[in-house]
mmCIF file of C-alpha atoms and ligand atoms in Angstrom:
data_model
loop_
_atom_site.group_PDB
_atom_site.id
_atom_site.type_symbol
_atom_site.label_atom_id
_atom_site.label_comp_id
_atom_site.label_asym_id
_atom_site.label_seq_id
_atom_site.Cartn_x
_atom_site.Cartn_y
_atom_site.Cartn_z
ATOM 1 C CA MET A 1 -73.172 -80.965 -76.765
ATOM 2 C CA ALA A 2 -72.552 -80.810 -73.257
ATOM 3 C CA PRO A 3 -69.388 -82.881 -72.098
ATOM 4 C CA PRO A 4 -70.331 -86.042 -70.202
ATOM 5 C CA SER A 5 -70.828 -85.430 -66.460
ATOM 6 C CA GLY A 6 -68.545 -87.451 -64.147
ATOM 7 C CA LYS A 7 -64.813 -87.576 -63.848
ATOM 8 C CA ARG A 8 -61.856 -88.762 -66.363
ATOM 9 C CA VAL A 9 -59.728 -91.800 -65.309
ATOM 10 C CA LYS A 10 -56.560 -89.992 -64.700
ATOM 11 C CA GLY A 11 -53.370 -91.136 -66.249
ATOM 12 C CA LEU A 12 -54.874 -93.689 -68.438
ATOM 13 C CA GLN A 13 -54.939 -94.114 -72.221
ATOM 14 C CA ILE A 14 -57.184 -96.780 -74.186
ATOM 15 C CA PHE A 15 -56.578 -97.439 -77.809
ATOM 16 C CA ARG A 16 -58.795 -99.246 -80.163
ATOM 17 C CA PRO A 17 -57.502 -100.511 -83.799
ATOM 18 C CA PHE A 18 -59.439 -99.535 -86.868
ATOM 19 C CA VAL A 19 -58.949 -99.765 -90.587
ATOM 20 C CA TYR A 20 -59.756 -97.024 -93.188
ATOM 21 C CA GLY A 21 -58.964 -96.690 -96.866
ATOM 22 C CA THR A 22 -60.581 -97.437 -100.275
ATOM 23 C CA THR A 23 -60.958 -100.429 -102.685
ATOM 24 C CA ALA A 24 -61.342 -100.040 -106.504
ATOM 25 C CA LEU A 25 -62.394 -102.125 -109.331
ATOM 26 C CA PRO A 26 -62.320 -101.322 -112.836
ATOM 27 C CA PHE A 27 -65.206 -101.896 -115.062
ATOM 28 C CA ASP A 28 -65.309 -105.127 -117.003
ATOM 29 C CA ASP A 29 -68.206 -106.580 -119.024
ATOM 30 C CA LYS A 30 -67.501 -110.079 -117.368
ATOM 31 C CA THR A 31 -66.458 -109.540 -113.849
ATOM 32 C CA ASN A 32 -67.619 -105.844 -112.961
ATOM 33 C CA PRO A 33 -70.173 -104.667 -115.506
ATOM 34 C CA ARG A 34 -70.902 -100.928 -115.683
ATOM 35 C CA PRO A 35 -74.448 -100.714 -114.130
ATOM 36 C CA ASP A 36 -77.117 -98.918 -116.167
ATOM 37 C CA GLY A 37 -77.197 -95.155 -115.932
ATOM 38 C CA ILE A 38 -73.553 -94.974 -114.807
ATOM 39 C CA PRO A 39 -71.880 -91.974 -117.192
ATOM 40 C CA ASP A 40 -69.683 -93.474 -120.182
ATOM 41 C CA ASP A 41 -66.612 -91.817 -118.550
ATOM 42 C CA HIS A 42 -66.870 -93.483 -115.387
ATOM 43 C CA THR A 43 -64.080 -96.413 -115.412
ATOM 44 C CA HIS A 44 -64.154 -97.909 -112.001
ATOM 45 C CA SER A 45 -66.582 -98.566 -109.231
ATOM 46 C CA TRP A 46 -65.012 -98.030 -105.644
ATOM 47 C CA THR A 47 -65.661 -98.089 -101.983
ATOM 48 C CA VAL A 48 -64.304 -95.833 -98.987
ATOM 49 C CA PHE A 49 -64.631 -97.301 -95.647
ATOM 50 C CA VAL A 50 -63.918 -97.228 -91.829
ATOM 51 C CA LYS A 51 -64.165 -100.434 -89.928
ATOM 52 C CA GLY A 52 -62.839 -102.383 -87.180
ATOM 53 C CA ILE A 53 -59.896 -104.528 -87.445
ATOM 54 C CA ASP A 54 -60.874 -108.228 -88.595
ATOM 55 C CA ASP A 55 -64.302 -106.532 -88.948
ATOM 56 C CA VAL A 56 -65.105 -106.262 -85.479
ATOM 57 C CA ASP A 57 -67.910 -103.894 -84.369
ATOM 58 C CA ILE A 58 -66.569 -100.187 -83.632
ATOM 59 C CA THR A 59 -69.867 -98.515 -83.299
ATOM 60 C CA TYR A 60 -69.416 -98.620 -79.425
ATOM 61 C CA TRP A 61 -66.798 -95.929 -79.675
ATOM 62 C CA LEU A 62 -67.574 -94.570 -83.288
ATOM 63 C CA ARG A 63 -71.134 -93.143 -83.930
ATOM 64 C CA ARG A 64 -71.079 -91.821 -87.321
ATOM 65 C CA VAL A 65 -68.658 -90.859 -90.114
ATOM 66 C CA GLN A 66 -68.864 -87.988 -92.819
ATOM 67 C CA PHE A 67 -67.139 -88.712 -95.984
ATOM 68 C CA LYS A 68 -66.309 -85.475 -98.044
ATOM 69 C CA LEU A 69 -65.814 -86.733 -101.770
ATOM 70 C CA HIS A 70 -64.730 -84.826 -104.786
ATOM 71 C CA GLU A 71 -67.115 -81.807 -105.577
ATOM 72 C CA SER A 72 -67.605 -83.269 -109.181
ATOM 73 C CA ILE A 73 -69.658 -85.951 -107.606
ATOM 74 C CA PRO A 74 -73.150 -85.342 -106.770
ATOM 75 C CA ASN A 75 -74.081 -84.897 -103.148
ATOM 76 C CA HIS A 76 -70.376 -85.133 -102.359
ATOM 77 C CA VAL A 77 -70.838 -84.763 -98.556
ATOM 78 C CA ARG A 78 -72.182 -87.972 -97.051
ATOM 79 C CA MET A 79 -72.910 -88.897 -93.477
ATOM 80 C CA VAL A 80 -73.068 -92.615 -92.586
ATOM 81 C CA GLU A 81 -74.615 -93.655 -89.151
ATOM 82 C CA GLY A 82 -73.006 -96.500 -87.467
ATOM 83 C CA GLU A 83 -74.858 -99.910 -87.709
ATOM 84 C CA LYS A 84 -73.587 -102.436 -85.322
ATOM 85 C CA GLY A 85 -71.045 -104.675 -86.795
ATOM 86 C CA LYS A 86 -71.094 -103.066 -90.154
ATOM 87 C CA PRO A 87 -68.526 -101.012 -91.709
ATOM 88 C CA PHE A 88 -69.034 -97.292 -92.167
ATOM 89 C CA ALA A 89 -69.014 -97.290 -96.192
ATOM 90 C CA ILE A 90 -69.796 -95.269 -99.270
ATOM 91 C CA HIS A 91 -70.055 -96.953 -102.791
ATOM 92 C CA GLU A 92 -69.464 -95.068 -105.805
ATOM 93 C CA THR A 93 -68.304 -94.966 -109.418
ATOM 94 C CA GLY A 94 -65.999 -92.489 -111.165
ATOM 95 C CA TRP A 95 -62.961 -91.908 -113.226
ATOM 96 C CA GLY A 96 -60.467 -89.955 -111.188
ATOM 97 C CA GLU A 97 -58.636 -89.975 -108.044
ATOM 98 C CA PHE A 98 -58.770 -87.563 -105.229
ATOM 99 C CA GLU A 99 -58.463 -86.834 -101.513
ATOM 100 C CA ILE A 100 -61.206 -87.726 -99.278
ATOM 101 C CA ALA A 101 -61.819 -86.159 -95.901
ATOM 102 C CA ILE A 102 -63.159 -88.723 -93.356
ATOM 103 C CA LYS A 103 -64.664 -87.037 -90.374
ATOM 104 C CA LEU A 104 -64.965 -89.329 -87.397
ATOM 105 C CA TYR A 105 -67.909 -88.733 -84.888
ATOM 106 C CA TYR A 106 -67.716 -90.253 -81.380
ATOM 107 C CA VAL A 107 -70.208 -91.600 -78.997
ATOM 108 C CA PRO A 108 -71.580 -88.687 -77.042
ATOM 109 C CA GLU A 109 -70.545 -90.756 -73.817
ATOM 110 C CA SER A 110 -66.811 -90.080 -75.040
ATOM 111 C CA GLY A 111 -67.141 -86.201 -74.943
ATOM 112 C CA GLU A 112 -64.684 -86.084 -77.840
ATOM 113 C CA LYS A 113 -64.604 -83.524 -80.822
ATOM 114 C CA PRO A 114 -64.994 -84.976 -84.249
ATOM 115 C CA GLN A 115 -61.667 -85.753 -85.895
ATOM 116 C CA THR A 116 -60.763 -85.820 -89.643
ATOM 117 C CA VAL A 117 -58.543 -88.114 -91.441
ATOM 118 C CA TYR A 118 -57.570 -87.843 -95.130
ATOM 119 C CA HIS A 119 -57.262 -90.469 -97.590
ATOM 120 C CA HIS A 120 -56.244 -90.787 -101.325
ATOM 121 C CA LEU A 121 -58.625 -92.688 -103.385
ATOM 122 C CA ARG A 122 -56.553 -95.063 -105.394
ATOM 123 C CA LEU A 123 -57.884 -96.369 -108.925
ATOM 124 C CA HIS A 124 -54.570 -97.382 -110.256
ATOM 125 C CA PRO A 125 -51.896 -99.301 -108.570
ATOM 126 C CA TYR A 126 -48.626 -97.529 -108.168
ATOM 127 C CA GLY A 127 -45.145 -98.530 -107.245
ATOM 128 C CA ARG A 128 -41.436 -98.347 -108.584
ATOM 129 C CA THR A 129 -41.911 -102.250 -109.845
ATOM 130 C CA ASP A 130 -44.377 -104.522 -111.051
ATOM 131 C CA GLU A 131 -43.949 -106.517 -107.896
ATOM 132 C CA GLU A 132 -44.689 -103.130 -105.829
ATOM 133 C CA LYS A 133 -47.882 -102.331 -107.896
ATOM 134 C CA GLU A 134 -49.185 -105.912 -107.353
ATOM 135 C CA THR A 135 -49.148 -105.728 -103.721
ATOM 136 C CA MET A 136 -51.900 -103.234 -104.001
ATOM 137 C CA ARG A 137 -54.037 -105.657 -105.981
ATOM 138 C CA LEU A 138 -56.316 -108.231 -104.265
ATOM 139 C CA ASN A 139 -56.802 -111.688 -106.075
ATOM 140 C CA GLY A 140 -59.663 -110.311 -107.551
ATOM 141 C CA GLY A 141 -57.894 -107.266 -109.293
ATOM 142 C CA GLU A 142 -59.189 -104.910 -106.749
ATOM 143 C CA VAL A 143 -57.115 -101.891 -106.215
ATOM 144 C CA ILE A 144 -56.600 -101.410 -102.394
ATOM 145 C CA SER A 145 -55.316 -98.594 -100.252
ATOM 146 C CA TRP A 146 -56.070 -99.630 -96.965
ATOM 147 C CA VAL A 147 -54.559 -97.945 -93.503
ATOM 148 C CA TYR A 148 -54.067 -99.454 -90.284
ATOM 149 C CA GLU A 149 -54.758 -97.007 -87.528
ATOM 150 C CA GLU A 150 -55.461 -96.977 -83.595
ATOM 151 C CA GLN A 151 -57.681 -94.406 -82.070
ATOM 152 C CA ILE A 152 -56.399 -93.441 -78.665
ATOM 153 C CA PHE A 153 -58.712 -92.110 -75.818
ATOM 154 C CA ASN A 154 -56.592 -90.302 -73.542
ATOM 155 C CA GLU A 155 -58.067 -90.235 -69.874
ATOM 156 C CA PRO A 156 -61.586 -91.179 -70.953
ATOM 157 C CA TYR A 157 -64.535 -90.238 -68.751
ATOM 158 C CA ASP A 158 -65.865 -92.924 -66.313
ATOM 159 C CA ALA A 159 -68.925 -93.670 -68.368
ATOM 160 C CA PHE A 160 -67.094 -93.972 -71.444
ATOM 161 C CA TYR A 161 -64.195 -95.994 -69.888
ATOM 162 C CA ASP A 162 -66.939 -98.380 -68.845
ATOM 163 C CA ILE A 163 -68.243 -98.832 -72.147
ATOM 164 C CA LEU A 164 -64.692 -99.322 -73.693
ATOM 165 C CA THR A 165 -63.931 -102.068 -71.009
ATOM 166 C CA SER A 166 -67.299 -103.607 -71.024
ATOM 167 C CA GLY A 167 -65.873 -106.959 -71.943
ATOM 168 C CA ALA A 168 -63.620 -108.531 -74.702
ATOM 169 C CA VAL A 169 -66.158 -111.033 -76.272
ATOM 170 C CA PRO A 170 -66.027 -113.043 -79.245
ATOM 171 C CA PRO A 171 -67.733 -111.535 -82.307
ATOM 172 C CA PRO A 172 -71.215 -112.834 -82.926
ATOM 173 C CA PRO A 173 -71.449 -115.952 -85.231
ATOM 174 C CA SER A 174 -72.852 -114.104 -88.274
ATOM 175 C CA LYS A 175 -70.780 -110.593 -88.217
ATOM 176 C CA THR A 176 -74.011 -108.758 -89.400
ATOM 177 C CA THR A 177 -76.267 -109.409 -86.368
ATOM 178 C CA THR A 178 -77.960 -106.350 -85.125
ATOM 179 C CA ALA A 179 -77.623 -106.913 -81.526
ATOM 180 C CA SER A 180 -75.625 -108.968 -79.439
ATOM 181 C CA SER A 181 -77.257 -110.498 -76.453
ATOM 182 C CA SER A 182 -74.103 -110.921 -74.534
ATOM 183 C CA SER A 183 -73.606 -108.449 -71.676
ATOM 184 C CA GLY A 184 -69.742 -108.822 -72.158
ATOM 185 C CA GLY A 185 -69.269 -109.687 -68.510
ATOM 186 C CA THR A 186 -67.519 -113.000 -68.176
ATOM 187 C CA THR A 187 -66.462 -112.508 -64.489
ATOM 188 C CA GLY A 188 -68.111 -113.136 -61.210
ATOM 189 C CA GLY A 189 -70.656 -116.078 -60.877
ATOM 190 C CA LYS A 190 -72.081 -114.894 -57.625
ATOM 191 C CA GLY A 191 -75.702 -115.793 -57.075
ATOM 192 C CA LYS A 192 -75.758 -117.150 -60.654
ATOM 193 C CA SER A 193 -77.615 -120.450 -61.334
ATOM 194 C CA ALA A 194 -75.772 -123.634 -62.568
ATOM 195 C CA LYS A 195 -76.984 -123.314 -65.961
ATOM 196 C CA GLU A 196 -75.862 -119.439 -66.152
ATOM 197 C CA LYS A 197 -72.534 -120.540 -65.059
ATOM 198 C CA GLU A 198 -72.331 -123.438 -67.876
ATOM 199 C CA LYS A 199 -73.211 -120.600 -70.130
ATOM 200 C CA ASP A 200 -70.518 -118.206 -68.999
ATOM 201 C CA LYS A 201 -67.985 -121.157 -69.241
ATOM 202 C CA LYS A 202 -69.012 -121.943 -72.609
ATOM 203 C CA GLU A 203 -68.745 -118.128 -73.639
ATOM 204 C CA GLN A 204 -65.101 -118.238 -72.031
ATOM 205 C CA GLN A 205 -64.121 -121.354 -74.022
ATOM 206 C CA GLN A 206 -65.590 -119.976 -77.154
ATOM 207 C CA MET A 207 -63.757 -116.390 -76.690
ATOM 208 C CA LEU A 208 -60.339 -118.800 -75.925
ATOM 209 C CA LEU A 209 -60.840 -120.835 -79.021
ATOM 210 C CA HIS A 210 -61.395 -117.830 -81.164
ATOM 211 C CA ARG A 211 -58.323 -116.075 -79.942
ATOM 212 C CA SER A 212 -56.335 -119.233 -80.471
ATOM 213 C CA GLU A 213 -57.543 -119.320 -84.142
ATOM 214 C CA GLY A 214 -55.899 -115.902 -84.399
ATOM 215 C CA GLY A 215 -58.999 -113.790 -84.433
ATOM 216 C CA VAL A 216 -59.719 -110.733 -82.131
ATOM 217 C CA LEU A 217 -62.389 -110.254 -79.554
ATOM 218 C CA GLU A 218 -64.959 -107.551 -79.606
ATOM 219 C CA ARG A 219 -64.369 -104.475 -77.555
ATOM 220 C CA SER A 220 -60.747 -105.327 -77.422
ATOM 221 C CA ALA A 221 -57.521 -103.637 -78.607
ATOM 222 C CA MET A 222 -56.278 -107.109 -79.865
ATOM 223 C CA ILE A 223 -55.093 -107.268 -83.616
ATOM 224 C CA PRO A 224 -55.393 -110.904 -85.263
ATOM 225 C CA LEU A 225 -52.117 -113.141 -84.919
ATOM 226 C CA THR A 226 -52.042 -114.010 -88.708
ATOM 227 C CA ASN A 227 -53.158 -112.667 -91.940
ATOM 228 C CA ARG A 228 -56.178 -114.025 -93.747
ATOM 229 C CA PRO A 229 -57.949 -113.146 -97.094
ATOM 230 C CA GLY A 230 -59.129 -109.425 -96.756
ATOM 231 C CA GLN A 231 -57.326 -109.046 -93.511
ATOM 232 C CA PRO A 232 -53.860 -108.088 -94.027
ATOM 233 C CA PHE A 233 -53.244 -106.330 -90.599
ATOM 234 C CA SER A 234 -51.938 -108.678 -88.047
ATOM 235 C CA ARG A 235 -48.932 -109.542 -85.989
ATOM 236 C CA GLU A 236 -47.588 -111.556 -88.875
ATOM 237 C CA THR A 237 -47.427 -108.273 -90.835
ATOM 238 C CA GLU A 238 -46.316 -106.527 -88.031
ATOM 239 C CA GLN A 239 -43.159 -108.837 -87.752
ATOM 240 C CA VAL A 240 -42.754 -108.760 -91.548
ATOM 241 C CA GLU A 241 -42.121 -104.817 -91.212
ATOM 242 C CA VAL A 242 -39.920 -105.175 -88.382
ATOM 243 C CA LYS A 243 -37.774 -107.567 -90.363
ATOM 244 C CA LYS A 244 -37.873 -105.006 -93.400
ATOM 245 C CA LEU A 245 -36.719 -102.197 -90.814
ATOM 246 C CA LYS A 246 -34.033 -104.442 -89.210
ATOM 247 C CA ASP A 247 -32.621 -105.511 -92.734
ATOM 248 C CA ALA A 248 -32.607 -102.061 -93.812
ATOM 249 C CA LEU A 249 -30.835 -100.861 -90.673
ATOM 250 C CA VAL A 250 -28.257 -103.560 -91.453
ATOM 251 C CA LYS A 251 -27.672 -102.201 -94.959
ATOM 252 C CA VAL A 252 -27.528 -98.632 -93.868
ATOM 253 C CA GLU A 253 -24.807 -99.593 -91.251
ATOM 254 C CA GLU A 254 -22.903 -101.391 -93.876
ATOM 255 C CA LEU A 255 -23.080 -98.591 -96.313
ATOM 256 C CA SER A 256 -21.968 -96.072 -93.405
ATOM 257 C CA ARG A 257 -19.021 -98.258 -92.437
ATOM 258 C CA LYS A 258 -17.922 -98.355 -96.431
ATOM 259 C CA VAL A 259 -18.321 -94.505 -96.591
ATOM 260 C CA THR A 260 -16.236 -93.876 -93.399
ATOM 261 C CA GLU A 261 -13.570 -96.417 -94.684
ATOM 262 C CA ASP A 262 -13.441 -94.562 -97.786
ATOM 263 C CA LEU A 263 -13.190 -91.201 -96.276
ATOM 264 C CA LYS A 264 -10.533 -92.407 -93.908
ATOM 265 C CA ARG A 265 -8.327 -93.639 -96.916
ATOM 266 C CA LYS A 266 -8.938 -90.145 -98.752
ATOM 267 C CA GLU A 267 -7.803 -88.257 -95.776
ATOM 268 C CA GLN A 268 -4.792 -90.184 -95.426
ATOM 269 C CA ARG A 269 -3.846 -89.886 -99.107
ATOM 270 C CA LEU A 270 -4.417 -86.131 -98.612
ATOM 271 C CA ALA A 271 -2.162 -85.967 -95.663
ATOM 272 C CA ASP A 272 0.523 -87.974 -97.631
ATOM 273 C CA LEU A 273 0.124 -85.602 -100.678
ATOM 274 C CA LYS A 274 0.475 -82.513 -98.443
ATOM 275 C CA ALA A 275 3.508 -84.034 -96.577
ATOM 276 C CA ASP A 276 5.124 -84.482 -100.305
ATOM 277 C CA ALA A 277 4.375 -81.128 -101.358
ATOM 278 C CA ALA A 278 5.818 -79.810 -98.146
ATOM 279 C CA LYS A 279 9.239 -81.446 -99.050
ATOM 280 C CA PRO A 280 12.059 -79.460 -100.075
ATOM 281 C CA VAL A 281 12.919 -79.988 -103.810
HETATM 282 C C1 SLL B 1 -58.050 -85.691 -111.217
HETATM 283 N N1 SLL B 1 -58.032 -84.064 -109.580
HETATM 284 O O1 SLL B 1 -57.920 -84.894 -112.160
HETATM 285 C C2 SLL B 1 -58.796 -85.236 -109.820
HETATM 286 C C3 SLL B 1 -60.158 -85.128 -109.903
HETATM 287 C C4 SLL B 1 -62.227 -86.127 -109.719
HETATM 288 C C5 SLL B 1 -63.096 -87.572 -110.015
HETATM 289 C C6 SLL B 1 -60.912 -86.430 -109.868
HETATM 290 C C7 SLL B 1 -66.486 -88.000 -110.950
HETATM 291 C C8 SLL B 1 -67.484 -89.044 -110.818
HETATM 292 C C9 SLL B 1 -68.864 -88.434 -111.035
HETATM 293 C C10 SLL B 1 -65.075 -88.309 -110.699
HETATM 294 O O2 SLL B 1 -64.568 -89.419 -110.723
HETATM 295 N N2 SLL B 1 -64.310 -87.354 -110.046
HETATM 296 O O3 SLL B 1 -69.030 -87.785 -111.965
HETATM 297 O O4 SLL B 1 -69.885 -88.879 -110.359
HETATM 298 O O5 SLL B 1 -57.921 -86.953 -111.415
#
């Protein structure tokens, strides 16, 4: 593919948050019955996905995703084309865990080459303690292994920059809608009728309200303010992680102080013993 014509925006980086990972659920006659025709040795149904944070659309920068599954799975290389507002996802059943190669293909305007991330399909929770294992389970018993990532576009082409910044707008009311009529532009007002201005104002209010509820806006780099069911990546989670790191640092400093004190005591003892040994008898 020829690179897009036009210049790059020098000295500028734009990032977009996204989430990828796997969700697995063991077969169970009551809650997750094995579908007809699935081999007896299959124990789980699972999904691998790439999606926007808070389920916002990302197809304006990500065009398609190739998932390379384990060779034991029929037709193991799968290409998923972007559908506005929907996750890129593959649903499968199986018995074993393996590494999935997830190749991201960007929109042509970006001029970016595809890039691969790797993700381990988790069917079984792991951890040193039961508590740690439980953090991998959602309420319904699903085993989740999800990763927050940020896609960085370094010095994007002009046309792509325009796409990326064409407006932070609230997600459409139903997240599955196929086309958003909003142009994304909320600025201006010149030459607009009173009715259009009123519409703009409403959109802006809706946008602020949505953000104040903690959600993110479409075509933005925002992350939610708080956690919600199925949405564990937020400023709240970030704060919890920061606190964990701070607490760990305090512990490390305390340990290091103790070791240093111990060392000093031992050095002193050694010096005393040496001095003793040097005394004439
Ligand atoms: C393991 N190294 O031993 C891994 C291999 C393979 C998983 C896991 C087959 C699905 C199907 C399946 O689950 N393969 O037959 O469609 O754990």
